PDB file of C-alpha atoms in Angstrom:
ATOM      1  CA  UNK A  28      36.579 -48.273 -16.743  1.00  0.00           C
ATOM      2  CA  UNK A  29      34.695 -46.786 -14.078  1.00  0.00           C
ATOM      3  CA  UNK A  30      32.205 -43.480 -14.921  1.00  0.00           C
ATOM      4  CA  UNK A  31      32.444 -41.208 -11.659  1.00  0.00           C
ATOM      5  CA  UNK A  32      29.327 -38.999 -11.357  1.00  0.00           C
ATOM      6  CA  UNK A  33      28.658 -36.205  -9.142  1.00  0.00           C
ATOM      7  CA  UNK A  34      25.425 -35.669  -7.340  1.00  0.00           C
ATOM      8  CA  UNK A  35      23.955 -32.233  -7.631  1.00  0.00           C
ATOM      9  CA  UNK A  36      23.504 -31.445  -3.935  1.00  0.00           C
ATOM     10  CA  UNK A  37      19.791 -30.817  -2.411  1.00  0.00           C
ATOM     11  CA  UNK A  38      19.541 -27.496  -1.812  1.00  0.00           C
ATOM     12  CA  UNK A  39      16.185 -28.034  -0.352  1.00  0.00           C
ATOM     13  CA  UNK A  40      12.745 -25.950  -1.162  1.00  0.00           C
ATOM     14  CA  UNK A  41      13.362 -22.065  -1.992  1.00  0.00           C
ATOM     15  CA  UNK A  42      12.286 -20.255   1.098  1.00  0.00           C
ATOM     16  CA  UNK A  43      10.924 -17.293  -1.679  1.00  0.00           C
ATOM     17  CA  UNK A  44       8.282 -19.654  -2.769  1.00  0.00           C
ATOM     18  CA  UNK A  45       6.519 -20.113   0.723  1.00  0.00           C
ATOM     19  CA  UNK A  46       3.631 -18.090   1.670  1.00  0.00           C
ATOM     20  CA  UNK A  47       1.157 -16.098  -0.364  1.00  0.00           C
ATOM     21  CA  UNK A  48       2.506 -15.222  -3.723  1.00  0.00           C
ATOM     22  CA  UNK A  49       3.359 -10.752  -4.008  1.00  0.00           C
ATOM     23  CA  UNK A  50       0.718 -10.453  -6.854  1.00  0.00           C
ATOM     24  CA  UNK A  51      -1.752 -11.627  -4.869  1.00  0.00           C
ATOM     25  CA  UNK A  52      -0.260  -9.433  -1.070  1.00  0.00           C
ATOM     26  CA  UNK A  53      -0.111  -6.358  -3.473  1.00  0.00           C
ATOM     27  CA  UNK A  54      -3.856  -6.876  -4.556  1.00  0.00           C
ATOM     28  CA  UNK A  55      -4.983  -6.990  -1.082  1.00  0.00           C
ATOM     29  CA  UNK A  56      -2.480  -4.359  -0.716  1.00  0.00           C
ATOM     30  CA  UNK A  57      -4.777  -2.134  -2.610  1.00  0.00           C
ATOM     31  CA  UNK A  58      -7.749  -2.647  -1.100  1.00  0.00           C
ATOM     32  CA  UNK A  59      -5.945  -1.422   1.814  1.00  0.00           C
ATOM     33  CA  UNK A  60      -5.095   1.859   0.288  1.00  0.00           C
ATOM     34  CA  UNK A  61      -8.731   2.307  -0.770  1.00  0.00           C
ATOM     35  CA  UNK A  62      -9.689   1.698   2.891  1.00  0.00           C
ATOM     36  CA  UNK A  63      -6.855   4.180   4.238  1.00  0.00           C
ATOM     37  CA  UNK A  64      -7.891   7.533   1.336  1.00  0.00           C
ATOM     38  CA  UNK A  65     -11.589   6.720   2.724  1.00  0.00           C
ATOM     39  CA  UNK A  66     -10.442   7.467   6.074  1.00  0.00           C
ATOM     40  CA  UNK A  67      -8.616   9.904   5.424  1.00  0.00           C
ATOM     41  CA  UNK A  68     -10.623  12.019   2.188  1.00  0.00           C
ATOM     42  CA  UNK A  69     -14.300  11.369   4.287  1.00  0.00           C
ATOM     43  CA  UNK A  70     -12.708  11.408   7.706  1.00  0.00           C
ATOM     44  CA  UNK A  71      -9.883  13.283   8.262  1.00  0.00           C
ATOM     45  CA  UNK A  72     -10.629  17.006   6.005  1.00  0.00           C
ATOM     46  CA  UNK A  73     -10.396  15.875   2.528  1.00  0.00           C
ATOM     47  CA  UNK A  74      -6.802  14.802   2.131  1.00  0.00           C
ATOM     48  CA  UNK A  75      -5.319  11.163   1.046  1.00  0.00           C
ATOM     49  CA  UNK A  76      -2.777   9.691   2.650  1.00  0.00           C
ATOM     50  CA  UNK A  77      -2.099   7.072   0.446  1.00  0.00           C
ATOM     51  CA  UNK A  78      -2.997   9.023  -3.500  1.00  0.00           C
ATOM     52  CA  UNK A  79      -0.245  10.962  -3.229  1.00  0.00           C
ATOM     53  CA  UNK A  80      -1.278  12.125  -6.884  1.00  0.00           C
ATOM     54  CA  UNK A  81      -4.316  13.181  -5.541  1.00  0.00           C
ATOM     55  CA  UNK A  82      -2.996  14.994  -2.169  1.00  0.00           C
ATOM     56  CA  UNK A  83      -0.687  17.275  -4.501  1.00  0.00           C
ATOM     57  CA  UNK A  84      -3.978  18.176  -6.632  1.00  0.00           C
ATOM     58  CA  UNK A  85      -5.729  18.513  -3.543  1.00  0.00           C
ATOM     59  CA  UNK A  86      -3.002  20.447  -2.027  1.00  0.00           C
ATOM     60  CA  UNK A  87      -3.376  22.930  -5.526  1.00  0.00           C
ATOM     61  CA  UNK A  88      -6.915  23.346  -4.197  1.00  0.00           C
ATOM     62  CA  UNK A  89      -6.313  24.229  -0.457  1.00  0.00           C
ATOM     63  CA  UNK A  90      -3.726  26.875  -1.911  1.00  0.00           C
ATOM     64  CA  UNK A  91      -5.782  28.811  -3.944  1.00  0.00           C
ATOM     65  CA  UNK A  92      -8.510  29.037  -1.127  1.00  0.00           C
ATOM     66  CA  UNK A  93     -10.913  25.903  -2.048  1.00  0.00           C
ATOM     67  CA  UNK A  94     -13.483  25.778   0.577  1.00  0.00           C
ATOM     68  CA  UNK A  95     -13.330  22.742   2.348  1.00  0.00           C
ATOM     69  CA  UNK A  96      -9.514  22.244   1.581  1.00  0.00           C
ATOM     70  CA  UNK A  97      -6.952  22.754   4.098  1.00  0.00           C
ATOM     71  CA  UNK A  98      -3.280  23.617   3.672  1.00  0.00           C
ATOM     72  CA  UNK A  99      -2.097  22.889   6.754  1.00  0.00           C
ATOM     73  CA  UNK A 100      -3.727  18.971   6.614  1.00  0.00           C
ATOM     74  CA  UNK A 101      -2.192  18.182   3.058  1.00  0.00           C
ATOM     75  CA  UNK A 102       1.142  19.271   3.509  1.00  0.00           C
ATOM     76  CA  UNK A 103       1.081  17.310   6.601  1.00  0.00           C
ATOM     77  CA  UNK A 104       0.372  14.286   4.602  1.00  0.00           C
ATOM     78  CA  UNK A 105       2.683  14.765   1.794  1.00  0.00           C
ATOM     79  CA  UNK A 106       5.434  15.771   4.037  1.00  0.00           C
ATOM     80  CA  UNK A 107       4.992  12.409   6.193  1.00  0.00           C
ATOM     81  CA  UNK A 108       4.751  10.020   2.781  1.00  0.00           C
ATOM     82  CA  UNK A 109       7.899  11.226   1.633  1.00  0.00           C
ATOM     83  CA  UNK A 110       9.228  10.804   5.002  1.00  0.00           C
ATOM     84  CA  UNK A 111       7.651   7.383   4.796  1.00  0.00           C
ATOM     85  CA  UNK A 112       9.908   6.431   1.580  1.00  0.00           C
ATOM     86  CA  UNK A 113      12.457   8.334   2.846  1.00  0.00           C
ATOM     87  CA  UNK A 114      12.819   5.482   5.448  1.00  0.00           C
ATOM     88  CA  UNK A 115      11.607   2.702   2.864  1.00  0.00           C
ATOM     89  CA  UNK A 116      14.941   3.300   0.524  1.00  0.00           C
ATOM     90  CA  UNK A 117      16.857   3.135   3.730  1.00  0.00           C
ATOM     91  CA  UNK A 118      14.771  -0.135   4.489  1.00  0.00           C
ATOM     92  CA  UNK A 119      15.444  -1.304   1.056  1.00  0.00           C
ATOM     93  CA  UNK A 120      19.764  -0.483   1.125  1.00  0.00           C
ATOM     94  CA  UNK A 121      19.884  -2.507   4.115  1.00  0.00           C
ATOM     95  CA  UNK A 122      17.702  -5.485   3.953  1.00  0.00           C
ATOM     96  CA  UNK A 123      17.076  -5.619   0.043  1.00  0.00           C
ATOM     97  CA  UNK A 124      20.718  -7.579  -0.666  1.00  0.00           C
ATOM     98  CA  UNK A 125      17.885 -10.651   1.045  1.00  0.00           C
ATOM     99  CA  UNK A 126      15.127 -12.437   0.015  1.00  0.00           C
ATOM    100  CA  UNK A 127      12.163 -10.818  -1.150  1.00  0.00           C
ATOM    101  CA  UNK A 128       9.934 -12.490   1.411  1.00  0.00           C
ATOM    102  CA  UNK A 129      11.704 -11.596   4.531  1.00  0.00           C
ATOM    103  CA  UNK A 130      11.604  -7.620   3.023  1.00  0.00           C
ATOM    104  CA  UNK A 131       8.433  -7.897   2.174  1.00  0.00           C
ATOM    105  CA  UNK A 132       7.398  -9.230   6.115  1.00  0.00           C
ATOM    106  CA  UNK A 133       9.765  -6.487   7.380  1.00  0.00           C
ATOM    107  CA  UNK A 134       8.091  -3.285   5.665  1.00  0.00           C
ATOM    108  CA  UNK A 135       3.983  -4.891   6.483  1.00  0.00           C
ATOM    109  CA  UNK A 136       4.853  -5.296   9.711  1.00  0.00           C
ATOM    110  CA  UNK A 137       6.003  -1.951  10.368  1.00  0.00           C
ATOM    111  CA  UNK A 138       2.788  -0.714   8.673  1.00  0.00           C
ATOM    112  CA  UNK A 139       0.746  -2.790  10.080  1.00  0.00           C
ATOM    113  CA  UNK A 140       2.015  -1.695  13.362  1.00  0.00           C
ATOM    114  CA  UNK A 141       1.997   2.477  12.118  1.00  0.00           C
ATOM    115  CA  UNK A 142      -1.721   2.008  11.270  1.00  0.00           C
ATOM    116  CA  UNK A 143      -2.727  -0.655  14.198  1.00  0.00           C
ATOM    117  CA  UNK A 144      -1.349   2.528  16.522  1.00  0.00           C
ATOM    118  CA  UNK A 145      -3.592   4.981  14.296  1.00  0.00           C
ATOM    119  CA  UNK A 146      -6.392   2.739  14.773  1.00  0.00           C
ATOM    120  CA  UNK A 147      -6.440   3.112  18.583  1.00  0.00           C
ATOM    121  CA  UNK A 148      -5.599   6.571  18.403  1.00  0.00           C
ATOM    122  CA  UNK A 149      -9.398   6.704  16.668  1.00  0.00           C
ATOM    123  CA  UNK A 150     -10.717   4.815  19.490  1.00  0.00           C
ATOM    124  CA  UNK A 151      -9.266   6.418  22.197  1.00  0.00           C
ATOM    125  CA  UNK A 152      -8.989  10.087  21.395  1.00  0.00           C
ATOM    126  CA  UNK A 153     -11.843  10.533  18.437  1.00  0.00           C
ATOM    127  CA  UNK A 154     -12.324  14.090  18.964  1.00  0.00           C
ATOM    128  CA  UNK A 155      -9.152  15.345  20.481  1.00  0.00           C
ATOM    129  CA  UNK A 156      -7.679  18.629  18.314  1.00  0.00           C
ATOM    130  CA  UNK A 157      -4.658  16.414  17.880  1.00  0.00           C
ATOM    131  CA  UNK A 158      -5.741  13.604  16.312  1.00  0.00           C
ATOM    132  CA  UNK A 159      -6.636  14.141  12.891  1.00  0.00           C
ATOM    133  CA  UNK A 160      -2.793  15.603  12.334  1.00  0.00           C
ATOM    134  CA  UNK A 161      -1.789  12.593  14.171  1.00  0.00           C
ATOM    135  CA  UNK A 162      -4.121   9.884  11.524  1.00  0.00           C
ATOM    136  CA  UNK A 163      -2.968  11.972   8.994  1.00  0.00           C
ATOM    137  CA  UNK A 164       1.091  11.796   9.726  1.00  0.00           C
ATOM    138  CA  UNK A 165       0.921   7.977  10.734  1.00  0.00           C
ATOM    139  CA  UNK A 166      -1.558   6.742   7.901  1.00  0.00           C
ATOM    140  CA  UNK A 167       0.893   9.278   5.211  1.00  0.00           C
ATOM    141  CA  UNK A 168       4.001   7.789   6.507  1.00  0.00           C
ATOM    142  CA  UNK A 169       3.116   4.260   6.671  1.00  0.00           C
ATOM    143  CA  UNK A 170       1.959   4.231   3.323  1.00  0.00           C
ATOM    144  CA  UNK A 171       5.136   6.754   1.888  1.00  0.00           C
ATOM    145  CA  UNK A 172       7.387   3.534   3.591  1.00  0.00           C
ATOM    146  CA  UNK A 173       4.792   0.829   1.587  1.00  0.00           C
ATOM    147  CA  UNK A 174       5.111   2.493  -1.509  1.00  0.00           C
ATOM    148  CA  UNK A 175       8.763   2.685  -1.945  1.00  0.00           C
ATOM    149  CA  UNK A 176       9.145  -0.847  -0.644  1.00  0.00           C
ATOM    150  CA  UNK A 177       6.699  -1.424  -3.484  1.00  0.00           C
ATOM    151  CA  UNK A 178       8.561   0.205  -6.089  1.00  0.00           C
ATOM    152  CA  UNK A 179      11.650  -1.426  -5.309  1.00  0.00           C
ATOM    153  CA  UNK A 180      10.366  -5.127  -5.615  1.00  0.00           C
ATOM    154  CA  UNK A 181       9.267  -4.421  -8.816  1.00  0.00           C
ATOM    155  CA  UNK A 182       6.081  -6.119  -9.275  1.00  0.00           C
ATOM    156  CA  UNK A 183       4.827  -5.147 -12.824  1.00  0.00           C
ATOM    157  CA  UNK A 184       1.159  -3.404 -12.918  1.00  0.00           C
ATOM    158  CA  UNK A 185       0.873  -3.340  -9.435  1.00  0.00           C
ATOM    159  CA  UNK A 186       1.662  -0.251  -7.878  1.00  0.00           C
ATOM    160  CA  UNK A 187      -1.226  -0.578  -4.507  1.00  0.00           C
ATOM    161  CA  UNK A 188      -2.183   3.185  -4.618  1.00  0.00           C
ATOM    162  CA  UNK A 189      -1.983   4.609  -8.184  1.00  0.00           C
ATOM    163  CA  UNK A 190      -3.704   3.458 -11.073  1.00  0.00           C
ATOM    164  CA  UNK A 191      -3.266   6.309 -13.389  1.00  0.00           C
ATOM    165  CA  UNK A 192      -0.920   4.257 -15.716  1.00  0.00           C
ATOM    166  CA  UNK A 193      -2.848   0.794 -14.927  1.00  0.00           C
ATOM    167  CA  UNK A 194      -5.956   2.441 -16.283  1.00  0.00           C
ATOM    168  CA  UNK A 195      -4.116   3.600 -19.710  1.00  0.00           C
ATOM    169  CA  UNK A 196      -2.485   0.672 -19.891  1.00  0.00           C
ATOM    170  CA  UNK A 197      -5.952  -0.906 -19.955  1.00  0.00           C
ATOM    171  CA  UNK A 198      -7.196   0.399 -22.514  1.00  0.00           C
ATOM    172  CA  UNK A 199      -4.439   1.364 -24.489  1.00  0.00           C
ATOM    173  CA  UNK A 200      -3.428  -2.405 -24.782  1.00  0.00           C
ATOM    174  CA  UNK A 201      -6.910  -3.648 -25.345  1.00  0.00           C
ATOM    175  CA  UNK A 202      -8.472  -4.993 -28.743  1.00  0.00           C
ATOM    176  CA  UNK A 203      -9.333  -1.863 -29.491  1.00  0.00           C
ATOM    177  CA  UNK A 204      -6.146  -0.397 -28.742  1.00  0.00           C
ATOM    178  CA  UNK A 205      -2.824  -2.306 -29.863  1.00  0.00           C
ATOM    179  CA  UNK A 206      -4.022  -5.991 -28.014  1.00  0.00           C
ATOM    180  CA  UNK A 207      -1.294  -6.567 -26.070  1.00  0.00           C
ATOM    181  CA  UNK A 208      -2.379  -6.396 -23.169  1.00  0.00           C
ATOM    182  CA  UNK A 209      -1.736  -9.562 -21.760  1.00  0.00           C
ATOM    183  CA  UNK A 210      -1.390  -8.438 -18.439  1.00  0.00           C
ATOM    184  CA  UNK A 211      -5.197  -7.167 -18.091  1.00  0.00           C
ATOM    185  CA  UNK A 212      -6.563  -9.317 -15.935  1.00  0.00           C
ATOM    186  CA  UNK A 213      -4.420  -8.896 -13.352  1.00  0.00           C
ATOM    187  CA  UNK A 214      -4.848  -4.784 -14.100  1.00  0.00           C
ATOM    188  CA  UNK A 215      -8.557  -5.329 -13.829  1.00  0.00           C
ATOM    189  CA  UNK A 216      -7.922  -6.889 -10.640  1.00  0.00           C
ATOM    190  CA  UNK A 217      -5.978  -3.938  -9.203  1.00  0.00           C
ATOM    191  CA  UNK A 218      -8.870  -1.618 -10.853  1.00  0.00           C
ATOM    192  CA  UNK A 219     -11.468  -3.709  -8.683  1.00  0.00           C
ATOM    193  CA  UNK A 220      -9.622  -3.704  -5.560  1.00  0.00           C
ATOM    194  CA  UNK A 221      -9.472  -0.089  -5.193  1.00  0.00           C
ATOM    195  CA  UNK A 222     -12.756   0.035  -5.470  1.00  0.00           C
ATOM    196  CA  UNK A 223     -13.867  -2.662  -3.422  1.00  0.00           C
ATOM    197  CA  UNK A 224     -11.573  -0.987  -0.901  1.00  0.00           C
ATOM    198  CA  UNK A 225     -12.598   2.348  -1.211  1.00  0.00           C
ATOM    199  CA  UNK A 226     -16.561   1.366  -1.141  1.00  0.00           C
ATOM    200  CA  UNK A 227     -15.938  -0.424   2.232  1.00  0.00           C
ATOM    201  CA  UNK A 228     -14.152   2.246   3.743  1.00  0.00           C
ATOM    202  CA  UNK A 229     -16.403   4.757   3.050  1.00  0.00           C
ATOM    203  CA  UNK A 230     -19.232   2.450   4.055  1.00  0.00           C
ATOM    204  CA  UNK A 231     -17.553   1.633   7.488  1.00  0.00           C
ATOM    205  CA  UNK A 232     -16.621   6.000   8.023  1.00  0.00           C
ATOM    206  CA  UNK A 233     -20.223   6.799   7.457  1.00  0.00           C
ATOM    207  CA  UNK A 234     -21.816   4.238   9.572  1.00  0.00           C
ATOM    208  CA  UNK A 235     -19.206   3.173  12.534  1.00  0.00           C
ATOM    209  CA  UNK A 236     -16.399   5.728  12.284  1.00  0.00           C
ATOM    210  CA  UNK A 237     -12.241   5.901  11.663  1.00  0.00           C
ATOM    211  CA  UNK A 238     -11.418   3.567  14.001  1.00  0.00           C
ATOM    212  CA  UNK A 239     -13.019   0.312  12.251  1.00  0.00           C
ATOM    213  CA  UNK A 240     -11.747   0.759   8.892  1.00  0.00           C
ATOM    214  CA  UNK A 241      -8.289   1.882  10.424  1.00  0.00           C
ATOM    215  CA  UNK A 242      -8.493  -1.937  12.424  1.00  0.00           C
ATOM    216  CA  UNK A 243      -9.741  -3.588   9.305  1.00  0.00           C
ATOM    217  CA  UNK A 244      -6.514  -2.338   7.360  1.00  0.00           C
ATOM    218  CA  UNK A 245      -4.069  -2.942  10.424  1.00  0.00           C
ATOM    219  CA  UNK A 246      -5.413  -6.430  10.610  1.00  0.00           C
ATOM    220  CA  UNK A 247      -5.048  -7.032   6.811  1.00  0.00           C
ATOM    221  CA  UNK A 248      -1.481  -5.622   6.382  1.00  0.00           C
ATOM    222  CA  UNK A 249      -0.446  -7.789   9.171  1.00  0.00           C
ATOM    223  CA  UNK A 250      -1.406 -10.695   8.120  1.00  0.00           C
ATOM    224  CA  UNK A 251       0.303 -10.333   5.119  1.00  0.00           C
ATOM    225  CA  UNK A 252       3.257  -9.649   6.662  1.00  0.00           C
ATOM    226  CA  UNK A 253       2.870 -12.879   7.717  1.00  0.00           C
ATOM    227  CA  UNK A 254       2.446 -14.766   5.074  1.00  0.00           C
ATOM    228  CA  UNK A 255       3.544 -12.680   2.291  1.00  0.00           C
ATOM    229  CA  UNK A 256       6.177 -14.860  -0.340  1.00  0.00           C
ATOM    230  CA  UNK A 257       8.955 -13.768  -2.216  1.00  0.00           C
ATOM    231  CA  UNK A 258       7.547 -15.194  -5.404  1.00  0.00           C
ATOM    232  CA  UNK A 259       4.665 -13.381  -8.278  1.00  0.00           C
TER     233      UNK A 259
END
């Protein structure tokens, strides 16, 4: 009596698990958007273009006649993030049936490219009228189209520009809170590189300008793109 077996076939190594795992792209991530609210707080009239939490106080402030606050600048921003996720849930219904990865490549690229062109704006035109609107709108948008693409992949804890909720979490789920936290270090790690990225920027505004730091975050978010995994 013969025993017939049959082979699992070799579906050869998951194309999710090449690159640079999304926990550590979304950290870098971060530092990013501390680089881009540098630009944009220091630089560009006191408005973020990535804190969107921020931009609506800020916008609160400009309203009721704040000096140093500007109406006009802040709803610019706002109004270009949500046109940025506007366009990253359209992203998402057409390419998010795929892999993670080749998503993930898709939306860094297109920032990298939105704040690469931002970047020479700053170089080319530094003190042309139109150009803060124009750092403002491209910065906004790009990271509006990030942030949904973000949101959608789901990464627990790891949000890139709000850390509200990572904070609480913190210490809520500490040892002196209800110790579960198991997820703090890589909280504290998101904590850090917000900071790390918002020291730098506003290090690199003060001393060399918006184009530099706008460079530095191009470069980054394209080099993600190309490496970036579809695997935490």
């Amino acid at each position: 009596m013969t025993t017939r077996t049959t082979a699992c076939p070799d579906r050869g190594p998951d194309p999710e698990a090449r690159g640079v795992r999304l926990v550590a792209v979304l950290l870098v991530l971060t530092v990013v958007s501390g680089l881009i609210d540098a630009v944009s707080y220091l630089g560009l009239g006191r408005v973020f273009t990535a804190n969107m939490t921020g931009n609506v106080v800020v916008l609160g402030f400009a309203a009721a006649g704040a000096p140093g606050f500007s109406v006009p600048h802040t709803a610019t921003s706002l109004l270009c993030f949500l046109l940025g996720a506007v366009a990253g849930g359209r992203m998402a219904a057409r390419h998010g049936q795929g892999t993670r990865r080749r998503w993930a490549r898709l939306t860094l690229a297109v920032e990298a490219l939105l704040v690469g062109t931002s970047a020479a704006v700053a170089f080319l035109w530094p003190r042309e009228p139109a150009t803060r609107y124009t750092l403002i709108a491209l910065t906004a948008f790009a990271m509006g189209l990030r942030n949904a693409t973000v949101r959608k992949l789901g990464v627990p804890d790891l949000t890139t520009t709000v850390l509200t909720m990572t904070l609480t979490a913190l210490a809520s789920e500490s040892r002196l809170g209800d110790a579960t936290g198991h997820r703090s270090p890589r909280r504290t790690a998101s904590v850090l590189a917000m900071t790390a990225g918002a020291c730098l920027g506003a290090w690199l505004v003060l001393h060399h300008g918006l184009g530099i730091p706008l460079l530095i975050a191009a470069a980054l978010s394209g080099v993600l793109g190309g490496l970036a995994s579809g695997r935490e």
